[in-house]
Every structure is written in structure tokens, then in C-alpha cells.
Amino acid sequence: MAKRVSKKNRIKVGVFGGRRGRSMISVMAQHPDADLVAICESDEKIRKNSENLAKHYKTEITCYEDFDKFINHDMDAVVLANYATEHAPYAVRLLDSGRHICSEVLACQTVGEAVELIEAVERNKKVYAYAENYCYFRGTLEMKRLYRQGDIGEFLHGEGEYVHDCESIWVGITRGEPDHWRNWTPSTFYCTHSMGPVMTITDTYPTRISAYETPNINKRRIGCKSADGSVILCQMNNGATVKILPWSAYKRHPEAIWYAIYGTKGMMETARWGETFNRVHIYREGDERAVTDINYLAQFAQESDLSRKIGGHGGSDFYTMDYFLSAIRGEPAGSEIIDVYQAVNMTLPGVLGYRSIMEGNRAIDVPYLRNKAERDKHRDDHWCLDPKYAGPGQPTQSCSTEDVKIPASLYKKQQKLANPVKK
């Protein structure tokens, strides 16, 4: 990585959301091409922690509680690390104000929002990068390299799983808020950790999906109303099939982050246990060794002192930010970003998955929104559980098998745990 450029030539960056944004703040405060200038966070404690983190890296920033003031700050680019259901509307506002955008997961929560987001990127001709960091693990990048050089032939079938029992950390990430997005979004929603790497490894996208889910057995005791888990089945644009488990709360430790790709000449997958998502197993047709015999711990192709220093999500958080800055500068490494079309393609299976479940698990075509003629059919499609879209024809329960009721006393107990009274 190059030596830090002069301050006037750095990209002025703001971060919206200090909790998930902590990792992005850390990268941008140290990156030689970035000048971290502003942070927006409504929670006073998190806002102060963000300010202290920036000071730790000798970076002076302006902290905002109000987004409408934050958007007027002098900055070239914004990293969206706010609520996962609110990324698209804020991205559109910021793009229309002339800013480049790096969005945390997920890209949108409705098909209509996907149309709005794509058109905002096209209209403003600004960089939009989707920070699906699981696509930048050492293991998934190595699988991409192996696939692209033809080691296993043409893509036939893929699988991705993200199983994470969050019960022990639920109070910390939801703070006992009944309306926190994690407590009401459906089981299919948080899908790009599973879907994204399969797409970026194989350079394909889903064209048709159907989905199924379990009952809510365990999640209710932490205040979450959706099913414990789900499965989404996909047909890809090249005819391949894909099975993914979006975020599922099945009982397992450690969590499962696992990918498998089958081709016409072999297969590869990450490990199930131990070093898991960075250990790659591969079988090539004609090799007498089994897939369990050829395995190794993948490494990043290019590393720097800073990338080794910043270890968020196995080092992948660094690369989402680094490639975003490279794209703004028009550098070759910028081609590694996940653009708005890919972001939407990997988000929509989760958006449409719950509709499939609620409509008897029927197969649903995934709209190809690069095609402008396709957009008008979906421009007003805001089918989702978000109360702001409530109305006739909208779903009213987060789990298909029952309308899960959570006692208010549970959330009050969690709030006390999240905000203990100092003695």
C-alpha cells in the first residue's frame, strides 16, 4: 500500500452508524487514501465511543446525532452502517447529494427499493460498493481464484450456510428494543452472507427461487419473532442450482460459515470445523486423492502492514473499504467491488424468499433489474414486514407458522441488562 497522500488529496469519508461502523471507522482512520471527517450515530454512548476511537488514531472528526446535519458535512463518500432495513433510502439520498456509497448488508428490503437504488446509482454516476465482507474472506477469494482458472470446470451446484446461534449476544446487539430489525425481519432476509460468495466465486446470479422455513422454537425466548431458520433454493442464470441457509439460529458452536461449489470437473468446499471458512478442500477429476486429502489454509493474495493489522471479520472488513476507495480513485483494484447490480441480485432471494414461503413455497422469478424495461413492473412493489409499508396485501407476521407474541416483560428485562444502573 502506498504512503499516505497529502490531506488535500485524500477522499473525505463519513460513517453513518457507529456500532457496526466501528470497524469501518478503524479502517478509514488509518487508510492512506482516506480522511475520516464525520460520524453520525443517534446513541450517545456509541457516538462518544466512535469519537474516542477516531482520536485513538489521531483523527479529528465531527460527530452528529442528526442525519440531516450529517449529510451537509463536507465529505466525498459515506459508509452506511445503520439499520439493515434502512440502507437503500439513505443510499438514495446520499447518492443524490453527490456522494459515493459503501453500503453494509443488506442492499434493500423490497424490490421497489432495489429499483430506486439502481436508478440512483445510474442517475448520479457515483460509486456504489456493497460491503458483503464474506465475499472477501481468504477462503472465498481462494475459491474464486480456483474456479476462475478452471480447476473444477463449469458451475453446476453451490451451497452456502450461515448458522449463528446469537442467543448469548442478543441483548448486546438488540439492546432490548422490541422494534429492532433483528426482532421482526423474516428468516430469509439476512441472506447475502450465504448467497454472496457463491455468486462472486462463480460470476452467476439467481433467476428463480423458492423457500421453506422451520417453526419458531428457540428464537422466541430472546424476543425474535421469525422462524429459527430457513432454506432458499435457487436456479442460476447459467442453469446451475444453489441451496443456501440464510442467517439461521440453529444450535451449533462455533457458528457455521460454509461454502461448496460443484463443477463439471470437480468440487471445492470450505472446512466444517476448526479453521472453517479459510480452509479450502478441493477435488479435481482424475486426481486419485479425495477432497479431504487436498486442503490448505488460504492466504490473501496481496497484503500490507495495515491489512494485517486490521482483523475485522478475518481481515475482510479491510478489503471492503480498500476496494471502495480504489473504485473512487479509478484504480484497477476498484473492479473488485460488489456493484449495485450484484448487490441487488444477492439481496433479492431473501426479499422474495419470505413471499415464497407465505404463498405455499411457490417458485418466484427474480427480476433482472439491469433491464430497464423490467423495472416498471416492480417499481411499486414494497412487499415486506416493515411497518412503514404496512397496508392491504402486506404480510403481518414474521413467522409463517404463527404470529409469535413476545411478552413486554422480556424486552424490559433485556433493556435492564443492556443498560445496567451504575452503583
Coordinates of C-alpha atoms in Angstrom, one line a residue:
M1 CA 0.0 0.0 0.0
A2 CA 1.3 3.5 -0.9
K3 CA 2.5 6.0 1.6
R4 CA -0.3 8.3 2.9
V5 CA -1.1 11.0 0.4
S6 CA -1.4 14.7 1.3
K7 CA -4.6 15.6 3.2
K8 CA -6.0 17.6 0.4
N9 CA -5.8 14.6 -2.0
R10 CA -7.4 12.1 0.4
I11 CA -11.0 11.0 0.0
K12 CA -13.2 12.7 2.7
V13 CA -15.2 9.9 4.3
G14 CA -18.2 9.9 6.7
V15 CA -19.6 6.9 8.5
F16 CA -23.3 6.5 9.3
G17 CA -23.8 4.1 12.2
G18 CA -21.2 3.8 15.0
R19 CA -22.0 0.3 16.2
R20 CA -21.4 -1.8 13.1
G21 CA -19.4 1.1 11.8
R22 CA -16.7 0.7 14.4
S23 CA -14.7 -1.5 12.1
M24 CA -15.1 0.9 9.2
I25 CA -14.1 3.9 11.4
S26 CA -10.9 1.9 12.3
V27 CA -10.0 1.3 8.7
M28 CA -10.8 4.8 7.4
A29 CA -8.9 6.5 10.2
Q30 CA -5.8 4.6 9.3
H31 CA -6.1 4.3 5.5
P32 CA -3.5 6.3 3.5
D33 CA -6.1 7.3 0.9
A34 CA -8.9 8.3 3.3
D35 CA -9.6 11.3 5.6
L36 CA -12.3 10.3 8.1
V37 CA -14.2 13.5 8.7
A38 CA -17.6 12.8 10.2
I39 CA -19.7 10.2 12.1
C40 CA -23.4 10.1 12.6
E41 CA -24.9 8.0 15.4
S42 CA -28.1 8.5 17.4
D43 CA -26.9 6.6 20.5
E44 CA -24.9 9.0 22.8
K45 CA -22.7 6.3 24.3
I46 CA -21.8 4.7 20.9
R47 CA -21.3 8.2 19.4
K48 CA -18.8 9.0 22.2
N49 CA -17.0 5.7 21.7
S50 CA -16.7 6.4 18.0
E51 CA -15.2 9.8 18.7
N52 CA -12.7 8.2 21.1
L53 CA -11.8 5.6 18.6
A54 CA -11.0 8.2 16.0
K55 CA -8.9 10.2 18.5
H56 CA -7.0 7.0 19.2
Y57 CA -5.9 7.1 15.6
K58 CA -5.1 10.8 15.9
T59 CA -8.1 11.7 13.7
E60 CA -10.2 14.7 14.4
I61 CA -13.9 14.2 13.4
T62 CA -17.2 15.9 13.7
C63 CA -19.9 13.8 15.4
Y64 CA -23.6 14.1 14.6
E65 CA -26.7 12.8 16.2
D66 CA -29.0 14.2 13.4
F67 CA -28.6 12.7 9.9
D68 CA -30.0 15.9 8.3
K69 CA -27.0 17.8 9.6
F70 CA -24.5 15.0 8.9
I71 CA -25.5 14.9 5.2
N72 CA -24.5 18.6 4.9
H73 CA -20.9 17.9 6.1
D74 CA -18.1 18.3 3.5
M75 CA -17.4 14.7 2.5
D76 CA -16.9 12.8 -0.7
A77 CA -18.1 9.4 0.4
V78 CA -20.2 7.7 3.1
V79 CA -20.2 4.3 4.6
L80 CA -23.7 3.1 5.6
A81 CA -23.6 1.0 8.7
N82 CA -27.0 1.9 10.1
Y83 CA -30.0 -0.4 10.4
A84 CA -30.0 -3.2 7.8
T85 CA -33.6 -2.4 6.7
E86 CA -32.8 1.3 6.1
H87 CA -29.8 1.2 3.8
A88 CA -31.5 1.8 0.4
P89 CA -33.4 5.0 1.3
Y90 CA -30.3 6.6 2.9
A91 CA -28.1 5.5 0.0
V92 CA -30.5 7.2 -2.5
R93 CA -30.4 10.4 -0.5
L94 CA -26.7 10.4 -0.3
L95 CA -26.2 9.5 -4.0
D96 CA -28.5 12.3 -5.0
S97 CA -26.4 14.7 -2.8
G98 CA -23.3 13.7 -4.9
R99 CA -21.6 11.2 -2.5
H100 CA -20.1 7.8 -3.3
I101 CA -21.6 5.0 -1.2
C102 CA -20.4 1.9 0.5
S103 CA -23.3 0.0 2.0
E104 CA -23.3 -2.6 4.7
V105 CA -25.6 -5.6 4.3
L106 CA -28.4 -5.6 3.1
A107 CA -28.8 -3.6 0.0
C108 CA -32.6 -3.2 0.2
Q109 CA -35.7 -4.7 1.8
T110 CA -38.1 -4.6 -1.1
V111 CA -38.0 -5.0 -4.9
G112 CA -39.2 -1.4 -5.3
E113 CA -36.3 -0.2 -3.2
A114 CA -34.0 -2.1 -5.4
V115 CA -35.3 -0.3 -8.4
E116 CA -34.9 3.1 -6.7
L117 CA -31.3 2.2 -5.6
I118 CA -30.2 1.1 -9.0
E119 CA -31.6 4.2 -10.7
A120 CA -30.0 6.5 -8.1
V121 CA -26.6 5.0 -8.9
E122 CA -27.1 5.3 -12.6
R123 CA -28.5 8.8 -12.3
N124 CA -25.7 10.2 -10.3
K125 CA -22.8 8.1 -11.8
K126 CA -21.2 7.6 -8.4
V127 CA -19.5 4.6 -7.0
Y128 CA -21.8 2.2 -5.1
A129 CA -20.0 -0.7 -3.3
Y130 CA -21.7 -3.4 -1.3
A131 CA -19.7 -4.4 1.8
E132 CA -20.6 -8.1 1.8
N133 CA -17.4 -9.0 3.6
Y134 CA -17.9 -12.8 3.4
C135 CA -17.0 -12.5 -0.2
Y136 CA -13.6 -11.2 0.9
F137 CA -12.6 -14.0 3.3
R138 CA -9.3 -15.7 2.4
G139 CA -11.2 -18.9 1.7
T140 CA -13.9 -17.5 -0.6
L141 CA -11.3 -15.4 -2.5
E142 CA -9.2 -18.6 -3.0
M143 CA -12.3 -20.5 -4.2
K144 CA -12.9 -17.6 -6.7
R145 CA -9.3 -17.8 -8.0
L146 CA -9.5 -21.6 -8.4
Y147 CA -12.9 -21.5 -10.1
R148 CA -11.9 -18.7 -12.5
Q149 CA -8.7 -20.6 -13.6
G150 CA -10.9 -23.6 -14.5
D151 CA -9.9 -26.0 -11.8
I152 CA -13.3 -27.6 -11.4
G153 CA -14.9 -26.8 -14.8
E154 CA -18.3 -25.2 -15.2
F155 CA -20.5 -24.4 -12.3
L156 CA -23.3 -27.0 -11.6
H157 CA -24.3 -26.6 -8.0
G158 CA -23.4 -24.5 -5.0
E159 CA -24.3 -24.2 -1.3
G160 CA -23.8 -21.5 1.3
E161 CA -24.6 -21.6 5.0
Y162 CA -24.6 -19.0 7.7
V163 CA -25.7 -20.6 11.0
H164 CA -25.1 -18.5 14.1
D165 CA -26.8 -19.0 17.4
C166 CA -26.8 -15.4 18.7
E167 CA -28.7 -16.1 21.9
S168 CA -25.6 -15.2 24.1
I169 CA -25.1 -11.9 22.3
W170 CA -28.7 -10.9 21.6
V171 CA -29.0 -8.4 24.4
G172 CA -25.9 -6.7 23.2
I173 CA -26.9 -6.4 19.5
T174 CA -30.6 -5.5 20.0
R175 CA -30.5 -3.7 23.4
G176 CA -34.0 -5.0 24.3
E177 CA -35.6 -2.9 21.6
P178 CA -38.9 -4.6 20.5
D179 CA -38.7 -2.9 17.1
H180 CA -35.1 -3.7 16.4
W181 CA -34.9 -5.0 12.9
R182 CA -33.4 -8.3 14.1
N183 CA -36.5 -9.0 16.1
W184 CA -39.0 -8.8 13.3
T185 CA -37.4 -9.4 9.9
P186 CA -38.2 -12.8 8.4
S187 CA -35.9 -15.8 8.5
T188 CA -34.9 -15.4 4.8
F189 CA -34.0 -11.7 5.0
Y190 CA -30.3 -11.8 6.1
C191 CA -29.2 -13.9 3.1
T192 CA -26.1 -12.4 1.5
H193 CA -23.5 -13.9 3.8
S194 CA -24.7 -17.2 2.2
M195 CA -25.6 -16.1 -1.3
G196 CA -22.9 -13.6 -1.9
P197 CA -19.8 -15.8 -2.1
V198 CA -21.5 -18.4 -4.3
M199 CA -22.3 -15.6 -6.7
T200 CA -18.9 -13.9 -6.7
I201 CA -17.0 -17.1 -6.9
T202 CA -18.9 -18.3 -10.0
D203 CA -19.9 -15.0 -11.6
T204 CA -23.6 -16.1 -11.7
Y205 CA -26.9 -14.7 -10.3
P206 CA -30.2 -16.2 -9.3
T207 CA -33.2 -16.1 -11.7
R208 CA -35.8 -18.2 -9.8
I209 CA -36.2 -19.1 -6.1
S210 CA -38.4 -20.9 -3.7
A211 CA -38.1 -21.1 0.1
Y212 CA -39.1 -23.0 3.2
E213 CA -38.7 -22.3 6.9
T214 CA -39.0 -24.0 10.3
P215 CA -41.3 -23.0 13.2
N216 CA -40.1 -20.5 15.8
I217 CA -38.9 -22.8 18.7
N218 CA -35.9 -21.1 20.2
K219 CA -35.9 -17.5 18.9
R220 CA -39.0 -16.5 20.9
R221 CA -37.1 -16.8 24.1
I222 CA -34.7 -14.0 23.0
G223 CA -37.5 -11.8 21.7
C224 CA -37.2 -12.6 18.0
K225 CA -40.4 -13.3 16.1
S226 CA -39.1 -15.0 12.9
A227 CA -38.6 -18.7 12.3
D228 CA -35.5 -20.4 13.7
G229 CA -34.2 -20.9 10.2
S230 CA -34.9 -21.3 6.5
V231 CA -33.6 -22.7 3.3
I232 CA -33.7 -20.9 -0.1
L233 CA -33.4 -22.9 -3.4
C234 CA -32.2 -21.1 -6.4
Q235 CA -31.9 -21.6 -10.2
M236 CA -29.0 -19.5 -11.5
N237 CA -28.7 -17.8 -14.9
N238 CA -26.4 -20.5 -16.2
G239 CA -28.7 -23.3 -15.2
A240 CA -26.9 -24.2 -12.0
T241 CA -28.7 -24.9 -8.8
V242 CA -27.9 -23.3 -5.4
K243 CA -29.1 -24.1 -1.8
I244 CA -28.5 -21.5 0.9
L245 CA -29.2 -21.2 4.6
P246 CA -29.7 -17.5 5.3
W247 CA -28.9 -16.5 8.9
S248 CA -30.3 -19.3 11.0
A249 CA -30.2 -19.7 14.7
Y250 CA -29.8 -23.4 15.0
K251 CA -27.9 -24.7 18.0
R252 CA -24.3 -25.1 17.0
H253 CA -20.9 -23.8 18.2
P254 CA -18.8 -22.4 16.7
E255 CA -21.0 -20.8 14.1
A256 CA -21.1 -22.3 10.6
I257 CA -19.8 -20.3 7.7
W258 CA -19.6 -22.8 4.9
Y259 CA -19.5 -22.9 1.1
A260 CA -19.4 -25.7 -1.5
I261 CA -19.1 -25.4 -5.3
Y262 CA -19.6 -28.3 -7.7
G263 CA -18.4 -28.1 -11.2
T264 CA -18.2 -30.4 -14.3
K265 CA -14.6 -31.4 -13.4
G266 CA -14.6 -31.4 -9.6
M267 CA -15.6 -29.6 -6.5
M268 CA -14.3 -27.5 -3.6
E269 CA -15.6 -26.5 -0.2
T270 CA -14.5 -24.8 2.9
A271 CA -14.0 -26.7 6.2
R272 CA -16.9 -27.6 8.5
W273 CA -14.9 -27.4 11.8
G274 CA -11.7 -25.9 13.0
E275 CA -10.3 -23.1 10.8
T276 CA -13.6 -23.4 8.8
F277 CA -14.2 -20.7 6.2
N278 CA -10.5 -20.1 5.4
R279 CA -9.5 -23.8 4.9
V280 CA -10.2 -24.9 1.4
H281 CA -10.7 -28.6 0.3
I282 CA -10.6 -29.3 -3.4
Y283 CA -11.2 -32.4 -5.7
R284 CA -10.2 -32.4 -9.3
E285 CA -11.4 -35.1 -11.7
G286 CA -8.6 -37.5 -12.4
D287 CA -6.8 -37.0 -9.1
E288 CA -6.9 -40.1 -7.0
R289 CA -6.8 -38.2 -3.8
A290 CA -10.1 -37.5 -2.0
V291 CA -11.4 -34.0 -1.3
T292 CA -10.3 -34.5 2.3
D293 CA -6.7 -35.1 1.2
I294 CA -6.1 -31.8 -0.6
N295 CA -6.8 -29.0 1.8
Y296 CA -4.9 -25.9 2.9
L297 CA -5.3 -22.7 4.8
A298 CA -5.9 -20.0 2.2
Q299 CA -4.0 -16.7 2.3
F300 CA -4.7 -13.2 0.9
A301 CA -3.0 -12.8 -2.5
Q302 CA -1.9 -9.3 -1.5
E303 CA -1.4 -8.0 2.0
S304 CA 0.0 -4.9 3.6
D305 CA 1.0 -3.9 7.1
L306 CA -2.3 -2.2 7.5
S307 CA -4.4 -5.1 6.2
R308 CA -2.6 -7.5 8.5
K309 CA -3.2 -5.1 11.4
I310 CA -6.9 -4.7 10.9
G311 CA -8.6 -8.0 11.5
G312 CA -12.3 -7.4 11.5
H313 CA -14.2 -10.5 10.2
G314 CA -11.0 -12.3 9.4
G315 CA -9.4 -9.3 7.7
S316 CA -12.3 -9.0 5.2
D317 CA -13.5 -5.6 6.6
F318 CA -10.3 -4.0 5.4
Y319 CA -10.8 -5.1 1.8
T320 CA -14.4 -3.9 1.5
M321 CA -13.1 -0.4 2.4
D322 CA -9.9 -0.6 0.4
Y323 CA -11.6 -1.6 -2.8
F324 CA -14.2 1.1 -2.3
L325 CA -11.6 3.8 -2.1
S326 CA -9.8 2.2 -5.1
A327 CA -13.0 2.4 -7.1
I328 CA -13.5 6.1 -6.3
R329 CA -9.9 6.7 -7.5
G330 CA -10.5 4.8 -10.7
E331 CA -7.7 2.3 -9.8
P332 CA -7.7 -1.3 -11.2
A333 CA -8.3 -2.8 -7.7
G334 CA -11.7 -1.0 -7.7
S335 CA -13.0 -3.6 -10.1
E336 CA -13.1 -6.0 -7.1
I337 CA -16.1 -4.1 -5.5
I338 CA -19.6 -5.7 -5.5
D339 CA -21.6 -3.2 -7.6
V340 CA -25.2 -2.3 -7.2
Y341 CA -26.5 -4.9 -9.7
Q342 CA -24.7 -7.7 -7.9
A343 CA -25.8 -6.3 -4.5
V344 CA -29.4 -6.4 -5.5
N345 CA -29.1 -9.8 -7.1
M346 CA -27.7 -11.3 -3.9
T347 CA -30.3 -9.5 -1.7
L348 CA -33.5 -10.3 -3.6
P349 CA -33.5 -14.0 -2.8
G350 CA -34.1 -13.1 0.8
V351 CA -36.7 -10.4 0.0
L352 CA -38.6 -12.8 -2.2
G353 CA -37.9 -15.9 -0.2
Y354 CA -40.4 -15.0 2.5
R355 CA -43.0 -14.2 -0.1
S356 CA -42.5 -17.7 -1.5
I357 CA -42.9 -19.2 2.0
M358 CA -46.1 -17.2 2.7
E359 CA -47.5 -18.3 -0.7
G360 CA -47.1 -22.0 -0.2
N361 CA -43.4 -22.2 -1.1
R362 CA -44.1 -21.3 -4.8
A363 CA -41.3 -20.6 -7.1
I364 CA -40.8 -16.9 -7.9
D365 CA -38.8 -15.3 -10.7
V366 CA -36.1 -12.9 -9.5
P367 CA -36.4 -9.8 -11.7
Y368 CA -33.4 -8.9 -13.8
L369 CA -33.2 -5.2 -12.9
R370 CA -30.3 -4.3 -15.2
N371 CA -33.1 -4.5 -17.8
K372 CA -34.8 -1.1 -17.6
A373 CA -38.0 -2.5 -19.2
E374 CA -38.3 -4.9 -16.2
R375 CA -38.2 -2.1 -13.6
D376 CA -41.6 -0.6 -14.1
K377 CA -43.3 -3.9 -13.2
H378 CA -41.7 -3.8 -9.8
R379 CA -41.3 0.0 -9.1
D380 CA -44.2 0.0 -6.6
D381 CA -43.5 -3.5 -5.1
H382 CA -42.8 -2.9 -1.4
W383 CA -44.0 -6.2 -0.1
C384 CA -42.3 -6.6 3.3
L385 CA -42.8 -6.6 7.0
D386 CA -41.6 -3.1 7.7
P387 CA -44.4 -1.1 9.5
K388 CA -43.7 1.9 7.3
Y389 CA -45.0 -0.1 4.3
A390 CA -48.0 -1.6 6.2
G391 CA -51.3 -1.8 4.4
P392 CA -53.5 -4.1 2.3
G393 CA -51.8 -7.1 0.9
Q394 CA -48.7 -6.8 3.2
P395 CA -47.6 -9.6 5.5
T396 CA -48.4 -9.1 9.2
Q397 CA -46.4 -11.8 10.9
S398 CA -42.7 -12.6 11.0
C399 CA -43.1 -16.4 11.0
S400 CA -45.2 -18.3 8.5
T401 CA -46.5 -20.9 11.0
E402 CA -47.8 -18.5 13.7
D403 CA -48.0 -14.9 14.7
V404 CA -45.4 -15.1 17.5
K405 CA -46.2 -12.9 20.6
I406 CA -43.4 -11.8 22.8
P407 CA -44.2 -10.5 26.4
A408 CA -43.2 -6.9 27.0
S409 CA -41.6 -8.1 30.2
L410 CA -38.9 -9.9 28.2
Y411 CA -37.8 -6.8 26.4
K412 CA -37.8 -4.8 29.7
K413 CA -35.5 -7.4 31.3
Q414 CA -33.2 -7.2 28.3
Q415 CA -33.2 -3.4 28.5
K416 CA -32.0 -3.5 32.1
L417 CA -29.3 -5.9 31.1
A418 CA -28.2 -3.7 28.2
N419 CA -28.2 -0.5 30.4
P420 CA -27.2 -1.5 33.9
V421 CA -27.6 1.1 36.6
K422 CA -24.2 2.2 37.9
K423 CA -23.9 1.9 41.7

